[in-house]
Short mmCIF file of C-alpha atoms in Angstrom, two decimals:
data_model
loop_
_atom_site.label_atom_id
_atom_site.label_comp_id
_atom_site.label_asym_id
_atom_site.label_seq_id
_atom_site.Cartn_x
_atom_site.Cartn_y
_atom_site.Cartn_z
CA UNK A 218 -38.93 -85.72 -18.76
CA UNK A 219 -39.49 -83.26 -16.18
CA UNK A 220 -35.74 -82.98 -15.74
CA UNK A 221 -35.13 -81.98 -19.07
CA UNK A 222 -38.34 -79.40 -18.85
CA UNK A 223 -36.61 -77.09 -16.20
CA UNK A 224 -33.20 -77.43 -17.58
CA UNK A 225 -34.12 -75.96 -21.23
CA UNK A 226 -36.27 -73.61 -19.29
CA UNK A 227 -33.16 -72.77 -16.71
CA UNK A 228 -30.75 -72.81 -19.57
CA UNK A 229 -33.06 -70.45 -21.61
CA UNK A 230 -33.21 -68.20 -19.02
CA UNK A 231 -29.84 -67.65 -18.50
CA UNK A 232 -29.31 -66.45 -22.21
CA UNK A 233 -32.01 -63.98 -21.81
CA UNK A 234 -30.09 -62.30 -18.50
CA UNK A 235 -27.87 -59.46 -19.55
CA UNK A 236 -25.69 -59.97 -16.68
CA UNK A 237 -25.43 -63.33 -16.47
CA UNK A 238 -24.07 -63.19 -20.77
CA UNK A 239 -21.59 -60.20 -18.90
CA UNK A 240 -20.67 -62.19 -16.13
CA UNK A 241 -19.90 -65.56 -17.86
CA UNK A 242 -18.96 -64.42 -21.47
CA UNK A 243 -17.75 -61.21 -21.49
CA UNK A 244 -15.87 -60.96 -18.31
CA UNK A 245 -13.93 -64.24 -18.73
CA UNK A 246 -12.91 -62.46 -21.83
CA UNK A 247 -11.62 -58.94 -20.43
CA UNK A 248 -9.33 -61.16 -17.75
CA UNK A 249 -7.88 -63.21 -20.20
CA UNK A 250 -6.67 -59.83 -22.32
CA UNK A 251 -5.89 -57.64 -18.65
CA UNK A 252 -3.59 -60.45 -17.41
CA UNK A 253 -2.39 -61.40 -21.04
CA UNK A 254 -1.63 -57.87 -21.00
CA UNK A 255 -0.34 -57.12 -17.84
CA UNK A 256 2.26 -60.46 -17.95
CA UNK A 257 2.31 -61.56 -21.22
CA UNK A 258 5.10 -59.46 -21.75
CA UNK A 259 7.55 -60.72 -19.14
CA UNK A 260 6.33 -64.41 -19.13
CA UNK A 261 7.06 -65.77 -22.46
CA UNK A 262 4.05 -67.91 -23.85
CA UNK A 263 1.62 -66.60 -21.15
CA UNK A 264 -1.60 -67.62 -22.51
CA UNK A 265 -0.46 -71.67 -23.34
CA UNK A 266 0.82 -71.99 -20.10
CA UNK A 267 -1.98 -70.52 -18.42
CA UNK A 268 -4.80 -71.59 -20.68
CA UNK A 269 -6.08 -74.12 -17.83
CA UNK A 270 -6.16 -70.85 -15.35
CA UNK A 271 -7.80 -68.62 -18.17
CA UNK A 272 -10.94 -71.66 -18.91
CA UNK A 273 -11.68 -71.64 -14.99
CA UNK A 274 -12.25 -67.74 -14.87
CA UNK A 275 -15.18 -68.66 -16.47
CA UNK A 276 -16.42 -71.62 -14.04
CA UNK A 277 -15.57 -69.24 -11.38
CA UNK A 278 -17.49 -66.27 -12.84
CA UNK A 279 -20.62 -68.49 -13.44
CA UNK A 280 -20.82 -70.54 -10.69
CA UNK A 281 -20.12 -67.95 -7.67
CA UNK A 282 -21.67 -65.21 -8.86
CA UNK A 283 -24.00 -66.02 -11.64
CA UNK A 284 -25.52 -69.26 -10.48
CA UNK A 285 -25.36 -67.59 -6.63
CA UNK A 286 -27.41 -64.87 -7.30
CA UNK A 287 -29.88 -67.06 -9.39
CA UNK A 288 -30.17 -69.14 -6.68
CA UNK A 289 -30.89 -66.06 -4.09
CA UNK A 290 -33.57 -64.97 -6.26
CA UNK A 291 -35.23 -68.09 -6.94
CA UNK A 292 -35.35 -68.51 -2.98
CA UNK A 293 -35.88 -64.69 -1.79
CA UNK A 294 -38.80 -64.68 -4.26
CA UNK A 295 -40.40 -67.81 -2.89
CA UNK A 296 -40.05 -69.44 -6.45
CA UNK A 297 -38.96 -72.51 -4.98
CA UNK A 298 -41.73 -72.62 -2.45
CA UNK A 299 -44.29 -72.53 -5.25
CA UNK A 300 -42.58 -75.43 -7.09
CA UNK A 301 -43.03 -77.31 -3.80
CA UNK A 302 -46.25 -76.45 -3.82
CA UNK A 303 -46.80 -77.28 -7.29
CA UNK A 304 -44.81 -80.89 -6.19
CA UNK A 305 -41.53 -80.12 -7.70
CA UNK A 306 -38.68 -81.39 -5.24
CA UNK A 307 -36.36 -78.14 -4.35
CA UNK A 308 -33.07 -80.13 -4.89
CA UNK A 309 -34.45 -81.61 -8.28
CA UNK A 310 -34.64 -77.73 -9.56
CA UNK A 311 -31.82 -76.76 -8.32
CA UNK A 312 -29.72 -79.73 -9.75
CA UNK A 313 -31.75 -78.71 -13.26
CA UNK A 314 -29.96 -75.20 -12.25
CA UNK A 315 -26.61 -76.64 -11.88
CA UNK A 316 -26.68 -78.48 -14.73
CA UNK A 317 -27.72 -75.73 -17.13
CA UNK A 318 -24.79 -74.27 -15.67
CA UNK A 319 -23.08 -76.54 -17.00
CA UNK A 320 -23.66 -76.56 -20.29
CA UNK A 321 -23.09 -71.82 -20.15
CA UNK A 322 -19.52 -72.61 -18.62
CA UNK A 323 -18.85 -75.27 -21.65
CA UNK A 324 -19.66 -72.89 -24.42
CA UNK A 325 -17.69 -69.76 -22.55
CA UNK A 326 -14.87 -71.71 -22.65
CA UNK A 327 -15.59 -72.59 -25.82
CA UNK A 328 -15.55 -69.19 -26.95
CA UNK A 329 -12.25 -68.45 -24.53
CA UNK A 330 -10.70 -71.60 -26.89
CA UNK A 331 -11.36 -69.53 -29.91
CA UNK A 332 -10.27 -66.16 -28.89
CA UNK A 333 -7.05 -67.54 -27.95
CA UNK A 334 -6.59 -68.84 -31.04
CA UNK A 335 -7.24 -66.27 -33.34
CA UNK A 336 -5.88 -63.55 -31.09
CA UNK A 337 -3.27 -65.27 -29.48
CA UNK A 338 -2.21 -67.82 -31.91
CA UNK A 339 -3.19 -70.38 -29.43
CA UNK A 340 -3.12 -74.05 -30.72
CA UNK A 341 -5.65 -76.51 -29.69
CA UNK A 342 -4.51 -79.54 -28.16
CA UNK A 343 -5.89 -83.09 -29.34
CA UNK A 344 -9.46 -83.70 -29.05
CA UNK A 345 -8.50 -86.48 -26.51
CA UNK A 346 -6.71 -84.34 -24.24
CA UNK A 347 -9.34 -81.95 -24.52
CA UNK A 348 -12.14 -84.81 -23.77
CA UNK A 349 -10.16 -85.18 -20.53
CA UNK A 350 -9.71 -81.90 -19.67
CA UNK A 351 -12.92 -80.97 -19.76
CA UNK A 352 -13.85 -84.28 -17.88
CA UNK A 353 -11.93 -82.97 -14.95
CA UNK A 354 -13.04 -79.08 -15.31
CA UNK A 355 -16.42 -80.54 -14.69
CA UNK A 356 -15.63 -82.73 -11.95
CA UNK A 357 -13.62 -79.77 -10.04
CA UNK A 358 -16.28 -77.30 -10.51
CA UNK A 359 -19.09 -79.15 -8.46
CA UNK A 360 -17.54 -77.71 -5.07
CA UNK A 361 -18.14 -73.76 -6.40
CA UNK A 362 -21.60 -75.09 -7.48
CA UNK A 363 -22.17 -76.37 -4.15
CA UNK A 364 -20.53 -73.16 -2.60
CA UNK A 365 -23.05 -70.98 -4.80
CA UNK A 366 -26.08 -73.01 -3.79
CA UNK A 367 -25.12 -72.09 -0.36
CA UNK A 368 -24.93 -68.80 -0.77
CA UNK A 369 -27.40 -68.84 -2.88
CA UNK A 370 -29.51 -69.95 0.00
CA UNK A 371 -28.40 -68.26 2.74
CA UNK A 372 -28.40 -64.70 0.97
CA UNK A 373 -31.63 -62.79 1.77
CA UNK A 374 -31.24 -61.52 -1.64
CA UNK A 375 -29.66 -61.36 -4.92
CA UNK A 376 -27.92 -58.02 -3.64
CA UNK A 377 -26.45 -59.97 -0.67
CA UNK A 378 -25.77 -62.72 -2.75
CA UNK A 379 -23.76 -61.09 -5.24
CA UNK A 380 -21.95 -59.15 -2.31
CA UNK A 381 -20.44 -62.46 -1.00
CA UNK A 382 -19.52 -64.06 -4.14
CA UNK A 383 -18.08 -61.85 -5.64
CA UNK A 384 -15.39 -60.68 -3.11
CA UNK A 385 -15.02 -64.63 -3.02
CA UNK A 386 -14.51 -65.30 -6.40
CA UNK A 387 -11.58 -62.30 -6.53
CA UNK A 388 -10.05 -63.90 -3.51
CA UNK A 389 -10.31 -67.58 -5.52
CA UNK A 390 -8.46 -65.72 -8.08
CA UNK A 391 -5.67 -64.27 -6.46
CA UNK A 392 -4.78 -67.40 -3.97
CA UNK A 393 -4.55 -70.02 -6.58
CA UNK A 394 -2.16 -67.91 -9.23
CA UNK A 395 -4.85 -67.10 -11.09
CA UNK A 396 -4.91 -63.20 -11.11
CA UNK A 397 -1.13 -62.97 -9.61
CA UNK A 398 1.28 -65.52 -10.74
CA UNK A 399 2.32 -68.07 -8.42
CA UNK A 400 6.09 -66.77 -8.69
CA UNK A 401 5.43 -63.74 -7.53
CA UNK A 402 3.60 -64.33 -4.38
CA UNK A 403 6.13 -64.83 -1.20
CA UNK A 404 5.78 -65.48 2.50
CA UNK A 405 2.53 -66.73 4.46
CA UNK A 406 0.66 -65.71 1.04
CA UNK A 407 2.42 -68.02 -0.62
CA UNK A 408 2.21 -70.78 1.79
CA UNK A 409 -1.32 -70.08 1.98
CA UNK A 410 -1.94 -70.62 -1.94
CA UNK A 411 0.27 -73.22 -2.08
CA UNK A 412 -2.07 -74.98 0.22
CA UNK A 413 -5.33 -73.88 -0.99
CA UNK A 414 -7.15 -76.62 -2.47
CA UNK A 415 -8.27 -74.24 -5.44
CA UNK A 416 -4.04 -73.85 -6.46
CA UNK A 417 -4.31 -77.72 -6.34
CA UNK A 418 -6.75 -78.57 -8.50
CA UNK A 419 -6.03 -75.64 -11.10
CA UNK A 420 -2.88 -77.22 -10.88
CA UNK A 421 -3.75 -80.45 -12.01
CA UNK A 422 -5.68 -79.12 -14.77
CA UNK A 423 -2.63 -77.37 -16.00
CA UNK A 424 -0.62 -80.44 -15.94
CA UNK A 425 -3.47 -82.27 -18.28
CA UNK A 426 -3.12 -79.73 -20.90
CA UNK A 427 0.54 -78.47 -20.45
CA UNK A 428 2.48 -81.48 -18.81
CA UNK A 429 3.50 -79.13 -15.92
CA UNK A 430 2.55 -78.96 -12.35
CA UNK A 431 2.28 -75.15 -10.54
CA UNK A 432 2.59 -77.38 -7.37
CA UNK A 433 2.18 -81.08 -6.54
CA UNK A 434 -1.39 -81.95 -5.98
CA UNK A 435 -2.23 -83.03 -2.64
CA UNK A 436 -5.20 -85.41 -2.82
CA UNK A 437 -6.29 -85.70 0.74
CA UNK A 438 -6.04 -82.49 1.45
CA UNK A 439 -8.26 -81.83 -1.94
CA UNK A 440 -10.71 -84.18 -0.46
CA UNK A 441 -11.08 -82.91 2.66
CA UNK A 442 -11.84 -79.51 1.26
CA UNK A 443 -14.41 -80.55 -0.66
CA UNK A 444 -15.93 -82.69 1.69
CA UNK A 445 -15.76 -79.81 3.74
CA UNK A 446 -17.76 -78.30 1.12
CA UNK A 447 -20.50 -80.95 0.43
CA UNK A 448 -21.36 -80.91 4.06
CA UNK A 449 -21.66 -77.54 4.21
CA UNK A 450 -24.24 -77.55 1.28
CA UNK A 451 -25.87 -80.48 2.64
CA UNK A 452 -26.31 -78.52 6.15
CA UNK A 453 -27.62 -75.72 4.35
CA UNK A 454 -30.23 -77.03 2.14
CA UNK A 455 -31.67 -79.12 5.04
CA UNK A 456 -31.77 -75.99 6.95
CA UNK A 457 -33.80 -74.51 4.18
CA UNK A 458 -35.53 -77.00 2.86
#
């Protein structure tokens, strides 16, 4: 019960943010139309075979940079020291963080979904494939959860914090084909996002909706990443803890 109390508080909070509504609604939004724009024209049906790429602008956008700088301020401002204080376990509020998260980046892409299809004449694929799809959006957005708890935690404050992830989140953008097609990156950049677990896993979640692979998924390289990852975090919130 106590869960659910600081989610709906959480997830009520993050409506009430102005930038957190820019940074998870509205900005998803303008990169969809700029790079619909910008190669729609040459790459025939742009936004179906990118619609996997166009959903996770919006994980991206609210994990590293909205849920980051949430995080920085709960921590700078010693909220999560007074919840200890009060009993509350740190990791228990910040999972109720996560989580609430969760359910913003469901209803942006939501409201991607919908724009696409009125604007774009996207058509929605079965509510199965969809089901899994979002399964595995879920599942592959825990590591930039866990990468905005740690900077989250590290940042000394929500100015810092939005200084790292956001320079992050571009770079997230452009080496897995996101913000630059895939085709028209050559040399060690292109060997670079080829291997970058990111490409991989955006990869797969094109193939779930479009039957097409950017690149073949390497699993163990995937895994290491992202173990990489959940160490990291684990190092971190000990250290802060």
């Amino acid at each position: 019960m106590k869960f659910l109390k600081y989610f709906t508080f959480e997830l009520r909070l993050r409506y009430r943010n102005p930038s957190q509504i820019l940074f998870v609604f509205i900005f998803p939004l303008f990169l969809m139309f700029a790079f619909s724009s910008s190669f729609g024209k040459s790459i025939p049906h742009y936004i179906e075979n990118n619609i996997a790429s166009i959903l996770l602008y919006s994980v991206l956008s609210a994990s590293l940079t909205s849920l980051s700088v949430q995080i920085a301020d709960h921590q700078s401002g010693k909220i999560y020291q007074l919840f200890v204080q009060r009993g509350i376990k740190k990791l228990f509020y910040i999972i109720a963080q996560i989580v609430s998260f969760m359910i913003i980046i469901f209803c942006s892409t939501l409201v991607i979904l919908v724009v696409a299809h009125y604007a774009y004449d996207y058509e929605f694929p079965k509510l199965s494939l969809l089901i899994l799809f979002y399964l595995k959006l879920y599942l592959y957005s825990i590591p930039f959860c866990l990468l905005a708890m740690i900077i989250g935690l590290l940042a000394k404050n929500t100015a810092t914090a939005s200084a790292i992830a956001m320079p992050l989140m571009f770079l997230s953008f452009f080496f897995s084909g996101m913000m630059i097609p895939l085709a028209q990156l050559s040399g060690g950049i292109r060997k670079i996002a080829d291997n970058f677990f990111l490409t991989q896993l955006l990869s797969d979640l094109n193939h779930t909706l479009t039957s097409n692979y950017t690149v073949v998924p390497n699993w163990s390289r995937i895994s290491l990443s992202v173990g990489l990852i959940c160490l990291l975090a684990l190092l971190v919130y000990r250290r802060k803890a």
